[in-house]
Amino acid sequence: MTHARPTILQNSLTNLERATFLIDGEVPAEISDKLRQPVERIELSIDPQLSDGRRHGYCAFVVRHSTALGPSKGGIRMTPSVSLDDVSGLAMEMTWKCALIGVPFGGGKSGIVADSEQLNPLDKETLIRDFTRHAIRHIGPQTYVPAPDMGTNERDMGYLKDTLSSALGQATTQGCYVTGKPVILGGIPGRREATGRGVAACVVEALKRLGRKVEGATAIVQGFGNVGSVAAKALAEYGVRLIGASDLHGAVYHEKGLQVAALEDHVNHTGTVKGFPSGMAIDPAELLTVPCDILAPSAAASQITAENAAKISAGLVAEGANSPTTPEADDILASRGITVIPDILCNAGGVYVSYLEFTQETQQEQMSEQEVNDRLQRRMTEKFNEVWRLSEERKISLRDAAMYLGVKTVCTALIARGRLS
Ligand code: NAD
């Protein structure tokens, strides 16, 4: 019998329930109800005129889950299936991620229901600009600061910034309205690579803690997009061998290893890993179950489920994506001794470097890529080890430890604001 995959929101709520159970007695009991609800959930209908001369209707969402620690922070997802519930779940995850990694932001997220791969560049730009005009009241350095997510990129963030500054009648925006934008517009070097680099930093720490060798370890990456391809490249620098990679169109595998730079070139030319000459085609679902040391799901949510968790043959799962493992699958992986580095820790490098971009713009400075990478590496290592120590002390999973730290920090801020007594 096949089960429906749980939604991102269901996964997030279950993880929150587990965290509030662990925190029980340390913060007021009403906390769970309070943290389930976002502070703002917006639905937008937009109808830009595209290059065929017609108006096309799109739905879009903005959710601000929390402002306890600061303005809401989170990317804009553009996929055909993104829903208001998905965006709500992702915004909630951002709240814990920002708190855990130690940046003064709350959680937020946006969604645009559109297939970015089917839009020509001009139409995508038009859609991003139209979304920005409609969402303008909800975006700002003190309210919600967007960034790229699945289906959007640095270029789109440049259009967003331009649309906002034009609307204000100014050459630029005062303060940081968006992160992950081009460096020439106030972006920060290394932001595009930050999430993938952070994933690699966590993997290396985890392998050390588990007493396993880094050099020569094998990795499989699901979703060879921004996060997945950079994680593969950063891991290769540590001597890790990429043996499989997939995307929406297909998957490739080679037990001796795939050349990451050549695979990246192939994707840049063809738009997919499919057809990579030195790899063998493999069913993308089967690729997840191939034996390897590191499995990095770096694409969609709910990919490791109760259906396939018993077949996962990796020693370590590093969640580059948000919510790729369902809570049921988490329990199965734990019972099989497979360590999972949870998303709110593993892929937090992006929002950490977004924070550096935010401070850089406020102070009108420019950090070097080396400085950004050094600070990212230090923060990821420090937070990984904090989570690891707590998980050992309390004999809980890394996800429960990370959630405990994230939720507790948000509660402490709410108490300090007098919103929780
Ligand atoms: P992206 O659009 O650059 O890449 C996504 C990749 O995943 C594409 O190659 C796509 O074809 C592939 N994909 C989508 N569905 C798939 C499926 N079912 N099976 C296999 N491949 C599939 O997106 P991204 O920015 O790399 O984001 C990937 C994930 O990482 C998302 O879950 C996102 O929320 C998360 N994330 C991204 C960032 C960031 O800084 N970009 C930060 C934190 C978390």
CSV table of C-alpha atoms and ligand atoms in Angstrom, one decimal:
chain,number,residue,atom,x,y,z
A,1,MET,CA,0.0,0.0,0.0
A,2,THR,CA,1.4,3.5,-0.8
A,3,HIS,CA,0.8,6.3,1.6
A,4,ALA,CA,0.3,10.0,0.6
A,5,ARG,CA,3.5,11.9,1.3
A,6,PRO,CA,3.1,14.2,4.3
A,7,THR,CA,3.2,17.9,3.5
A,8,ILE,CA,6.0,20.2,4.6
A,9,LEU,CA,3.6,21.8,7.1
A,10,GLN,CA,2.8,18.4,8.6
A,11,ASN,CA,6.5,17.6,8.9
A,12,SER,CA,7.2,21.0,10.5
A,13,LEU,CA,4.3,20.7,13.0
A,14,THR,CA,5.4,17.2,14.0
A,15,ASN,CA,8.9,18.4,14.6
A,16,LEU,CA,7.7,21.3,16.6
A,17,GLU,CA,5.5,19.0,18.7
A,18,ARG,CA,8.5,16.8,19.5
A,19,ALA,CA,10.6,19.9,20.4
A,20,THR,CA,7.9,21.3,22.8
A,21,PHE,CA,7.7,17.9,24.5
A,22,LEU,CA,11.5,18.0,25.1
A,23,ILE,CA,11.3,21.6,26.4
A,24,ASP,CA,8.3,20.8,28.6
A,25,GLY,CA,8.6,22.5,32.0
A,26,GLU,CA,11.3,24.9,30.9
A,27,VAL,CA,8.9,27.4,29.2
A,28,PRO,CA,5.2,28.2,29.6
A,29,ALA,CA,2.8,25.5,28.4
A,30,GLU,CA,0.9,27.7,25.9
A,31,ILE,CA,4.1,28.0,23.8
A,32,SER,CA,3.1,25.2,21.5
A,33,ASP,CA,-0.2,26.9,20.4
A,34,LYS,CA,1.6,30.2,20.0
A,35,LEU,CA,4.4,28.8,17.8
A,36,ARG,CA,2.1,26.8,15.5
A,37,GLN,CA,0.6,30.0,14.0
A,38,PRO,CA,2.4,32.4,11.7
A,39,VAL,CA,2.1,36.1,12.4
A,40,GLU,CA,1.1,36.8,8.8
A,41,ARG,CA,-0.2,34.7,5.9
A,42,ILE,CA,-0.8,36.6,2.6
A,43,GLU,CA,-2.3,35.3,-0.6
A,44,LEU,CA,-1.7,37.3,-3.8
A,45,SER,CA,-3.3,37.1,-7.3
A,46,ILE,CA,-1.1,38.5,-9.9
A,47,ASP,CA,-1.6,38.7,-13.7
A,48,PRO,CA,1.4,40.0,-15.5
A,49,GLN,CA,1.4,40.6,-19.2
A,50,LEU,CA,3.9,38.2,-20.7
A,51,SER,CA,5.8,38.2,-24.1
A,52,ASP,CA,2.8,36.6,-25.9
A,53,GLY,CA,0.9,39.8,-25.3
A,54,ARG,CA,-1.6,38.1,-22.9
A,55,ARG,CA,-2.2,38.4,-19.2
A,56,HIS,CA,-1.5,35.2,-17.3
A,57,GLY,CA,-2.8,34.6,-13.8
A,58,TYR,CA,-0.5,33.4,-11.0
A,59,CYS,CA,-1.0,32.8,-7.2
A,60,ALA,CA,1.7,33.9,-4.8
A,61,PHE,CA,2.1,33.7,-1.1
A,62,VAL,CA,4.1,35.5,1.6
A,63,VAL,CA,4.2,34.0,5.1
A,64,ARG,CA,5.9,35.6,8.1
A,65,HIS,CA,6.0,32.9,10.8
A,66,SER,CA,7.8,34.8,13.5
A,67,THR,CA,9.3,38.2,14.3
A,68,ALA,CA,10.4,37.4,17.8
A,69,LEU,CA,14.1,37.7,17.0
A,70,GLY,CA,13.9,40.2,14.2
A,71,PRO,CA,12.6,40.7,10.6
A,72,SER,CA,11.3,37.5,8.9
A,73,LYS,CA,13.9,35.9,6.6
A,74,GLY,CA,13.4,33.3,3.9
A,75,GLY,CA,13.6,32.6,0.2
A,76,ILE,CA,11.1,32.9,-2.7
A,77,ARG,CA,10.2,29.5,-4.1
A,78,MET,CA,8.9,29.3,-7.6
A,79,THR,CA,7.6,25.8,-8.5
A,80,PRO,CA,4.3,24.6,-10.1
A,81,SER,CA,3.2,22.8,-6.9
A,82,VAL,CA,4.1,25.2,-4.1
A,83,SER,CA,1.1,25.9,-1.8
A,84,LEU,CA,0.3,28.2,1.0
A,85,ASP,CA,0.7,25.3,3.4
A,86,ASP,CA,4.2,24.6,2.0
A,87,VAL,CA,5.2,28.2,2.4
A,88,SER,CA,3.8,28.2,6.0
A,89,GLY,CA,5.8,25.1,6.9
A,90,LEU,CA,9.0,26.5,5.3
A,91,ALA,CA,8.5,29.8,7.1
A,92,MET,CA,8.2,28.0,10.4
A,93,GLU,CA,11.5,26.0,9.7
A,94,MET,CA,13.2,29.3,8.9
A,95,THR,CA,12.3,30.5,12.4
A,96,TRP,CA,14.1,27.7,14.1
A,97,LYS,CA,17.0,27.8,11.6
A,98,CYS,CA,17.7,31.5,12.2
A,99,ALA,CA,17.5,31.0,16.0
A,100,LEU,CA,19.8,28.0,15.9
A,101,ILE,CA,22.5,29.5,13.7
A,102,GLY,CA,22.4,32.7,15.8
A,103,VAL,CA,21.2,35.4,13.5
A,104,PRO,CA,18.6,38.1,14.6
A,105,PHE,CA,15.9,37.1,12.1
A,106,GLY,CA,12.5,35.5,12.4
A,107,GLY,CA,11.2,33.0,9.8
A,108,GLY,CA,9.5,33.8,6.6
A,109,LYS,CA,9.0,32.5,3.1
A,110,SER,CA,7.3,33.3,-0.2
A,111,GLY,CA,6.0,31.1,-3.0
A,112,ILE,CA,5.0,31.8,-6.6
A,113,VAL,CA,3.0,29.0,-8.3
A,114,ALA,CA,4.8,28.8,-11.6
A,115,ASP,CA,7.2,26.6,-13.5
A,116,SER,CA,10.4,28.5,-13.7
A,117,GLU,CA,11.8,26.1,-16.3
A,118,GLN,CA,9.0,26.8,-18.7
A,119,LEU,CA,9.2,30.6,-18.5
A,120,ASN,CA,11.6,32.4,-21.0
A,121,PRO,CA,14.0,34.8,-19.2
A,122,LEU,CA,11.9,37.9,-20.1
A,123,ASP,CA,8.7,36.4,-18.8
A,124,LYS,CA,10.4,35.2,-15.6
A,125,GLU,CA,11.7,38.8,-15.0
A,126,THR,CA,8.2,40.2,-15.6
A,127,LEU,CA,6.7,37.7,-13.1
A,128,ILE,CA,9.3,38.5,-10.5
A,129,ARG,CA,8.8,42.3,-10.9
A,130,ASP,CA,5.0,41.9,-10.8
A,131,PHE,CA,5.2,39.7,-7.6
A,132,THR,CA,7.5,42.4,-6.0
A,133,ARG,CA,5.0,45.2,-6.8
A,134,HIS,CA,2.2,43.2,-5.3
A,135,ALA,CA,4.2,42.2,-2.2
A,136,ILE,CA,5.8,45.5,-1.7
A,137,ARG,CA,4.0,46.3,1.6
A,138,HIS,CA,5.2,43.1,3.1
A,139,ILE,CA,8.9,43.4,2.1
A,140,GLY,CA,11.5,45.6,4.0
A,141,PRO,CA,14.5,45.5,6.3
A,142,GLN,CA,12.3,45.6,9.4
A,143,THR,CA,9.6,43.2,8.1
A,144,TYR,CA,10.5,40.5,5.6
A,145,VAL,CA,13.7,40.1,3.7
A,146,PRO,CA,13.5,37.6,0.8
A,147,ALA,CA,16.3,35.6,-0.9
A,148,PRO,CA,16.6,32.9,-3.6
A,149,ASP,CA,15.0,29.5,-3.1
A,150,MET,CA,14.0,26.7,-5.4
A,151,GLY,CA,13.3,28.1,-8.9
A,152,THR,CA,14.7,31.6,-8.2
A,153,ASN,CA,18.3,32.9,-8.3
A,154,GLU,CA,20.6,35.8,-7.8
A,155,ARG,CA,19.5,37.5,-11.0
A,156,ASP,CA,15.9,37.5,-9.8
A,157,MET,CA,16.9,39.1,-6.6
A,158,GLY,CA,18.5,41.9,-8.6
A,159,TYR,CA,15.2,42.5,-10.4
A,160,LEU,CA,13.4,42.5,-7.1
A,161,LYS,CA,15.8,45.2,-5.7
A,162,ASP,CA,15.5,47.3,-8.8
A,163,THR,CA,11.6,47.1,-8.7
A,164,LEU,CA,11.6,48.2,-5.1
A,165,SER,CA,14.0,51.1,-5.6
A,166,SER,CA,12.2,52.3,-8.7
A,167,ALA,CA,8.9,52.2,-6.8
A,168,LEU,CA,10.5,54.4,-4.1
A,169,GLY,CA,11.8,56.7,-6.8
A,170,GLN,CA,15.4,56.1,-5.6
A,171,ALA,CA,18.6,54.7,-7.1
A,172,THR,CA,18.9,52.1,-4.4
A,173,THR,CA,17.1,50.9,-1.3
A,174,GLN,CA,18.2,52.2,2.1
A,175,GLY,CA,19.0,49.2,4.1
A,176,CYS,CA,18.8,45.6,3.1
A,177,TYR,CA,15.5,44.6,1.4
A,178,VAL,CA,16.7,41.4,-0.2
A,179,THR,CA,19.7,39.1,0.1
A,180,GLY,CA,21.3,36.8,-2.4
A,181,LYS,CA,21.4,39.6,-5.0
A,182,PRO,CA,24.3,40.4,-7.4
A,183,VAL,CA,27.5,41.7,-5.7
A,184,ILE,CA,27.3,44.8,-7.9
A,185,LEU,CA,24.0,45.7,-6.3
A,186,GLY,CA,25.1,45.2,-2.7
A,187,GLY,CA,25.2,41.4,-2.6
A,188,ILE,CA,28.0,39.6,-0.8
A,189,PRO,CA,30.6,37.3,-2.5
A,190,GLY,CA,30.1,33.7,-1.6
A,191,ARG,CA,26.3,33.9,-0.9
A,192,ARG,CA,25.3,31.7,-3.8
A,193,GLU,CA,27.7,29.0,-2.6
A,194,ALA,CA,27.1,29.4,1.1
A,195,THR,CA,24.3,26.8,1.6
A,196,GLY,CA,26.2,24.1,-0.3
A,197,ARG,CA,29.5,25.0,1.5
A,198,GLY,CA,27.7,24.8,4.8
A,199,VAL,CA,26.4,21.4,4.0
A,200,ALA,CA,29.9,20.2,3.2
A,201,ALA,CA,31.2,21.7,6.5
A,202,CYS,CA,28.5,19.8,8.5
A,203,VAL,CA,29.3,16.5,6.6
A,204,VAL,CA,33.0,16.8,7.4
A,205,GLU,CA,32.3,17.4,11.1
A,206,ALA,CA,29.8,14.6,11.3
A,207,LEU,CA,32.2,12.1,9.6
A,208,LYS,CA,34.9,13.1,12.1
A,209,ARG,CA,32.5,12.7,15.1
A,210,LEU,CA,31.4,9.3,13.7
A,211,GLY,CA,35.1,8.2,13.4
A,212,ARG,CA,34.8,7.8,9.6
A,213,LYS,CA,37.2,8.8,6.9
A,214,VAL,CA,36.4,11.9,4.9
A,215,GLU,CA,38.9,11.3,2.1
A,216,GLY,CA,37.6,8.7,-0.3
A,217,ALA,CA,34.1,8.7,1.2
A,218,THR,CA,31.3,8.4,-1.4
A,219,ALA,CA,28.4,10.7,-1.9
A,220,ILE,CA,25.1,10.8,-3.7
A,221,VAL,CA,23.3,14.2,-4.3
A,222,GLN,CA,19.6,14.4,-5.1
A,223,GLY,CA,18.9,17.7,-6.8
A,224,PHE,CA,22.0,19.0,-8.6
A,225,GLY,CA,20.9,22.6,-8.4
A,226,ASN,CA,22.4,25.5,-6.5
A,227,VAL,CA,22.7,23.7,-3.1
A,228,GLY,CA,23.4,20.2,-4.4
A,229,SER,CA,26.1,21.1,-7.0
A,230,VAL,CA,28.0,23.4,-4.7
A,231,ALA,CA,27.8,20.8,-1.9
A,232,ALA,CA,29.2,18.2,-4.3
A,233,LYS,CA,32.0,20.6,-5.4
A,234,ALA,CA,32.9,21.5,-1.8
A,235,LEU,CA,32.9,17.9,-0.7
A,236,ALA,CA,35.1,17.0,-3.7
A,237,GLU,CA,37.7,19.5,-2.3
A,238,TYR,CA,37.8,17.3,0.8
A,239,GLY,CA,38.4,14.2,-1.3
A,240,VAL,CA,34.9,12.9,-1.2
A,241,ARG,CA,33.8,11.1,-4.4
A,242,LEU,CA,30.4,12.0,-6.0
A,243,ILE,CA,29.0,8.7,-7.3
A,244,GLY,CA,25.5,9.8,-8.2
A,245,ALA,CA,23.4,12.9,-8.9
A,246,SER,CA,19.9,13.6,-10.0
A,247,ASP,CA,17.5,16.3,-10.9
A,248,LEU,CA,13.9,16.6,-12.1
A,249,HIS,CA,14.7,15.1,-15.4
A,250,GLY,CA,16.8,12.1,-14.5
A,251,ALA,CA,19.8,10.7,-12.6
A,252,VAL,CA,23.4,9.5,-13.3
A,253,TYR,CA,25.6,7.1,-11.5
A,254,HIS,CA,29.1,5.8,-11.6
A,255,GLU,CA,30.7,3.7,-8.8
A,256,LYS,CA,34.2,5.0,-9.6
A,257,GLY,CA,33.0,8.7,-9.3
A,258,LEU,CA,31.6,11.5,-11.5
A,259,GLN,CA,33.8,14.5,-12.3
A,260,VAL,CA,31.9,17.3,-10.5
A,261,ALA,CA,33.2,20.2,-12.7
A,262,ALA,CA,32.4,18.2,-15.9
A,263,LEU,CA,29.0,17.4,-14.6
A,264,GLU,CA,28.4,21.1,-13.8
A,265,ASP,CA,29.5,22.0,-17.4
A,266,HIS,CA,27.1,19.4,-18.8
A,267,VAL,CA,24.2,20.9,-16.7
A,268,ASN,CA,25.1,24.4,-17.7
A,269,HIS,CA,24.8,23.4,-21.4
A,270,THR,CA,21.9,21.0,-21.3
A,271,GLY,CA,19.9,22.1,-18.2
A,272,THR,CA,20.0,18.6,-16.7
A,273,VAL,CA,22.4,15.8,-15.4
A,274,LYS,CA,20.6,13.5,-17.8
A,275,GLY,CA,22.8,12.3,-20.6
A,276,PHE,CA,26.1,13.0,-18.8
A,277,PRO,CA,28.5,11.0,-21.0
A,278,SER,CA,30.7,9.5,-18.2
A,279,GLY,CA,27.7,8.4,-16.0
A,280,MET,CA,25.2,5.6,-16.4
A,281,ALA,CA,21.5,6.5,-16.4
A,282,ILE,CA,19.7,5.3,-13.3
A,283,ASP,CA,16.1,5.6,-12.0
A,284,PRO,CA,16.2,8.8,-9.7
A,285,ALA,CA,14.2,6.9,-7.0
A,286,GLU,CA,16.6,4.0,-7.1
A,287,LEU,CA,19.6,6.3,-6.8
A,288,LEU,CA,18.4,7.3,-3.3
A,289,THR,CA,18.9,3.6,-2.2
A,290,VAL,CA,22.3,3.0,-3.7
A,291,PRO,CA,24.9,2.2,-0.9
A,292,CYS,CA,27.1,5.3,-0.2
A,293,ASP,CA,28.7,7.1,2.8
A,294,ILE,CA,26.8,10.3,2.4
A,295,LEU,CA,23.3,10.9,0.9
A,296,ALA,CA,22.5,14.6,0.4
A,297,PRO,CA,18.9,15.2,-0.5
A,298,SER,CA,19.1,18.7,-1.9
A,299,ALA,CA,15.8,19.1,-3.8
A,300,ALA,CA,12.2,18.8,-2.8
A,301,ALA,CA,10.5,17.9,0.5
A,302,SER,CA,9.3,14.5,1.8
A,303,GLN,CA,11.8,12.4,-0.4
A,304,ILE,CA,12.8,10.0,2.3
A,305,THR,CA,9.6,8.6,3.6
A,306,ALA,CA,8.2,5.6,5.5
A,307,GLU,CA,8.1,3.9,2.0
A,308,ASN,CA,11.8,4.0,1.2
A,309,ALA,CA,13.5,4.7,4.5
A,310,ALA,CA,14.2,1.0,5.1
A,311,LYS,CA,16.0,0.8,1.8
A,312,ILE,CA,18.3,3.8,2.3
A,313,SER,CA,21.9,2.4,2.4
A,314,ALA,CA,23.8,5.6,3.3
A,315,GLY,CA,25.8,5.9,6.5
A,316,LEU,CA,24.9,9.6,6.8
A,317,VAL,CA,22.0,11.7,5.5
A,318,ALA,CA,22.9,15.4,5.1
A,319,GLU,CA,19.7,17.5,4.5
A,320,GLY,CA,20.6,20.1,1.9
A,321,ALA,CA,16.9,20.5,1.1
A,322,ASN,CA,14.2,21.7,3.5
A,323,SER,CA,12.1,19.0,5.0
A,324,PRO,CA,13.4,16.1,2.8
A,325,THR,CA,12.9,13.5,5.5
A,326,THR,CA,9.4,12.8,7.0
A,327,PRO,CA,9.2,12.3,10.8
A,328,GLU,CA,8.2,8.6,10.3
A,329,ALA,CA,11.2,8.1,8.0
A,330,ASP,CA,13.4,9.8,10.6
A,331,ASP,CA,12.5,7.1,13.2
A,332,ILE,CA,13.2,4.3,10.7
A,333,LEU,CA,16.6,5.8,9.8
A,334,ALA,CA,17.4,6.2,13.5
A,335,SER,CA,16.5,2.6,14.3
A,336,ARG,CA,18.9,1.5,11.5
A,337,GLY,CA,21.8,3.6,13.0
A,338,ILE,CA,21.8,6.1,10.1
A,339,THR,CA,22.7,9.6,11.3
A,340,VAL,CA,20.7,12.5,9.9
A,341,ILE,CA,22.1,16.1,9.9
A,342,PRO,CA,18.8,18.0,10.1
A,343,ASP,CA,17.9,20.8,7.5
A,344,ILE,CA,17.7,23.6,10.1
A,345,LEU,CA,21.4,23.0,10.8
A,346,CYS,CA,22.7,21.5,7.6
A,347,ASN,CA,21.5,24.1,5.1
A,348,ALA,CA,21.7,27.1,7.5
A,349,GLY,CA,24.9,28.4,5.8
A,350,GLY,CA,22.7,30.4,3.3
A,351,VAL,CA,20.8,32.4,5.9
A,352,TYR,CA,24.0,32.9,7.9
A,353,VAL,CA,25.7,34.5,4.9
A,354,SER,CA,22.5,36.4,4.2
A,355,TYR,CA,22.9,37.9,7.6
A,356,LEU,CA,26.5,39.0,6.7
A,357,GLU,CA,25.0,40.6,3.6
A,358,PHE,CA,22.4,42.3,5.7
A,359,THR,CA,25.0,43.8,8.1
A,360,GLN,CA,27.3,44.7,5.2
A,361,GLU,CA,24.6,46.7,3.4
A,362,THR,CA,23.5,48.5,6.6
A,363,GLN,CA,27.1,49.5,7.3
A,364,GLN,CA,27.9,50.1,3.6
A,365,GLU,CA,30.9,47.9,3.6
A,366,GLN,CA,32.2,45.1,1.3
A,367,MET,CA,33.4,41.8,2.7
A,368,SER,CA,35.8,39.6,0.8
A,369,GLU,CA,34.9,36.1,-0.2
A,370,GLN,CA,37.7,34.7,1.9
A,371,GLU,CA,36.3,36.5,5.0
A,372,VAL,CA,32.8,35.3,4.2
A,373,ASN,CA,33.9,31.7,3.8
A,374,ASP,CA,36.1,31.8,7.0
A,375,ARG,CA,33.2,33.1,9.0
A,376,LEU,CA,30.8,30.6,7.5
A,377,GLN,CA,33.1,27.7,8.2
A,378,ARG,CA,33.6,28.8,11.8
A,379,ARG,CA,29.9,29.3,12.5
A,380,MET,CA,28.8,26.0,10.9
A,381,THR,CA,31.5,24.0,12.8
A,382,GLU,CA,30.6,25.7,16.1
A,383,LYS,CA,26.8,25.1,15.7
A,384,PHE,CA,27.3,21.6,14.5
A,385,ASN,CA,29.3,20.7,17.6
A,386,GLU,CA,26.8,22.5,19.9
A,387,VAL,CA,24.0,20.4,18.5
A,388,TRP,CA,26.1,17.2,18.5
A,389,ARG,CA,27.0,17.7,22.2
A,390,LEU,CA,23.4,18.2,23.2
A,391,SER,CA,22.3,15.2,21.3
A,392,GLU,CA,24.9,13.1,23.2
A,393,GLU,CA,24.1,14.6,26.6
A,394,ARG,CA,20.3,14.1,26.3
A,395,LYS,CA,20.5,11.0,24.1
A,396,ILE,CA,18.3,12.5,21.4
A,397,SER,CA,18.6,12.8,17.7
A,398,LEU,CA,20.5,15.6,16.0
A,399,ARG,CA,17.1,16.9,14.7
A,400,ASP,CA,15.6,17.0,18.2
A,401,ALA,CA,18.7,18.7,19.6
A,402,ALA,CA,18.7,21.3,16.9
A,403,MET,CA,14.9,21.9,17.3
A,404,TYR,CA,15.3,22.1,21.1
A,405,LEU,CA,18.0,24.9,20.7
A,406,GLY,CA,16.1,26.8,18.0
A,407,VAL,CA,12.7,26.7,19.7
A,408,LYS,CA,14.2,27.5,23.2
A,409,THR,CA,15.9,30.6,21.7
A,410,VAL,CA,12.7,31.8,20.2
A,411,CYS,CA,10.8,31.3,23.5
A,412,THR,CA,13.5,33.2,25.4
A,413,ALA,CA,13.1,36.1,23.0
A,414,LEU,CA,9.3,36.0,23.4
A,415,ILE,CA,9.7,36.0,27.2
A,416,ALA,CA,12.1,39.0,26.9
A,417,ARG,CA,9.5,40.9,24.8
A,418,GLY,CA,6.8,40.1,27.4
A,419,ARG,CA,4.8,38.1,24.9
A,420,LEU,CA,5.1,35.0,27.0
A,421,SER,CA,5.0,34.9,30.8
B,1,NAD,P1,17.5,24.9,-7.4
B,1,NAD,O1,16.2,25.3,-8.1
B,1,NAD,O2,18.8,25.7,-7.7
B,1,NAD,O3,17.8,23.4,-7.6
B,1,NAD,C1,16.9,22.4,-7.3
B,1,NAD,C2,17.3,21.1,-8.0
B,1,NAD,O4,16.5,20.0,-7.6
B,1,NAD,C3,17.1,21.2,-9.5
B,1,NAD,O5,18.2,20.6,-10.1
B,1,NAD,C4,15.8,20.4,-9.8
B,1,NAD,O6,15.8,19.8,-11.1
B,1,NAD,C5,16.0,19.3,-8.7
B,1,NAD,N1,14.8,18.7,-8.3
B,1,NAD,C6,13.6,19.2,-7.9
B,1,NAD,N2,12.7,18.2,-7.6
B,1,NAD,C7,13.4,17.1,-7.6
B,1,NAD,C8,13.1,15.7,-7.4
B,1,NAD,N3,11.9,15.4,-6.9
B,1,NAD,N4,14.1,14.8,-7.5
B,1,NAD,C9,15.3,15.1,-8.0
B,1,NAD,N5,15.7,16.4,-8.2
B,1,NAD,C10,14.7,17.3,-8.1
B,1,NAD,O7,17.1,25.0,-5.8
B,1,NAD,P2,18.1,25.2,-4.6
B,1,NAD,O8,18.3,26.7,-4.3
B,1,NAD,O9,19.4,24.4,-4.8
B,1,NAD,O10,17.3,24.6,-3.4
B,1,NAD,C11,17.2,23.2,-3.2
B,1,NAD,C12,16.7,22.9,-1.8
B,1,NAD,O11,17.6,23.5,-0.9
B,1,NAD,C13,15.3,23.4,-1.5
B,1,NAD,O12,14.6,22.5,-0.7
B,1,NAD,C14,15.5,24.7,-0.8
B,1,NAD,O13,14.5,25.1,0.0
B,1,NAD,C15,16.8,24.3,0.0
B,1,NAD,N6,17.6,25.4,0.4
B,1,NAD,C16,18.1,26.3,-0.5
B,1,NAD,C17,18.8,27.4,0.0
B,1,NAD,C18,19.5,28.3,-0.9
B,1,NAD,O14,20.3,29.1,-0.5
B,1,NAD,N7,19.3,28.3,-2.2
B,1,NAD,C19,19.1,27.6,1.4
B,1,NAD,C20,18.5,26.6,2.3
B,1,NAD,C21,17.8,25.6,1.8
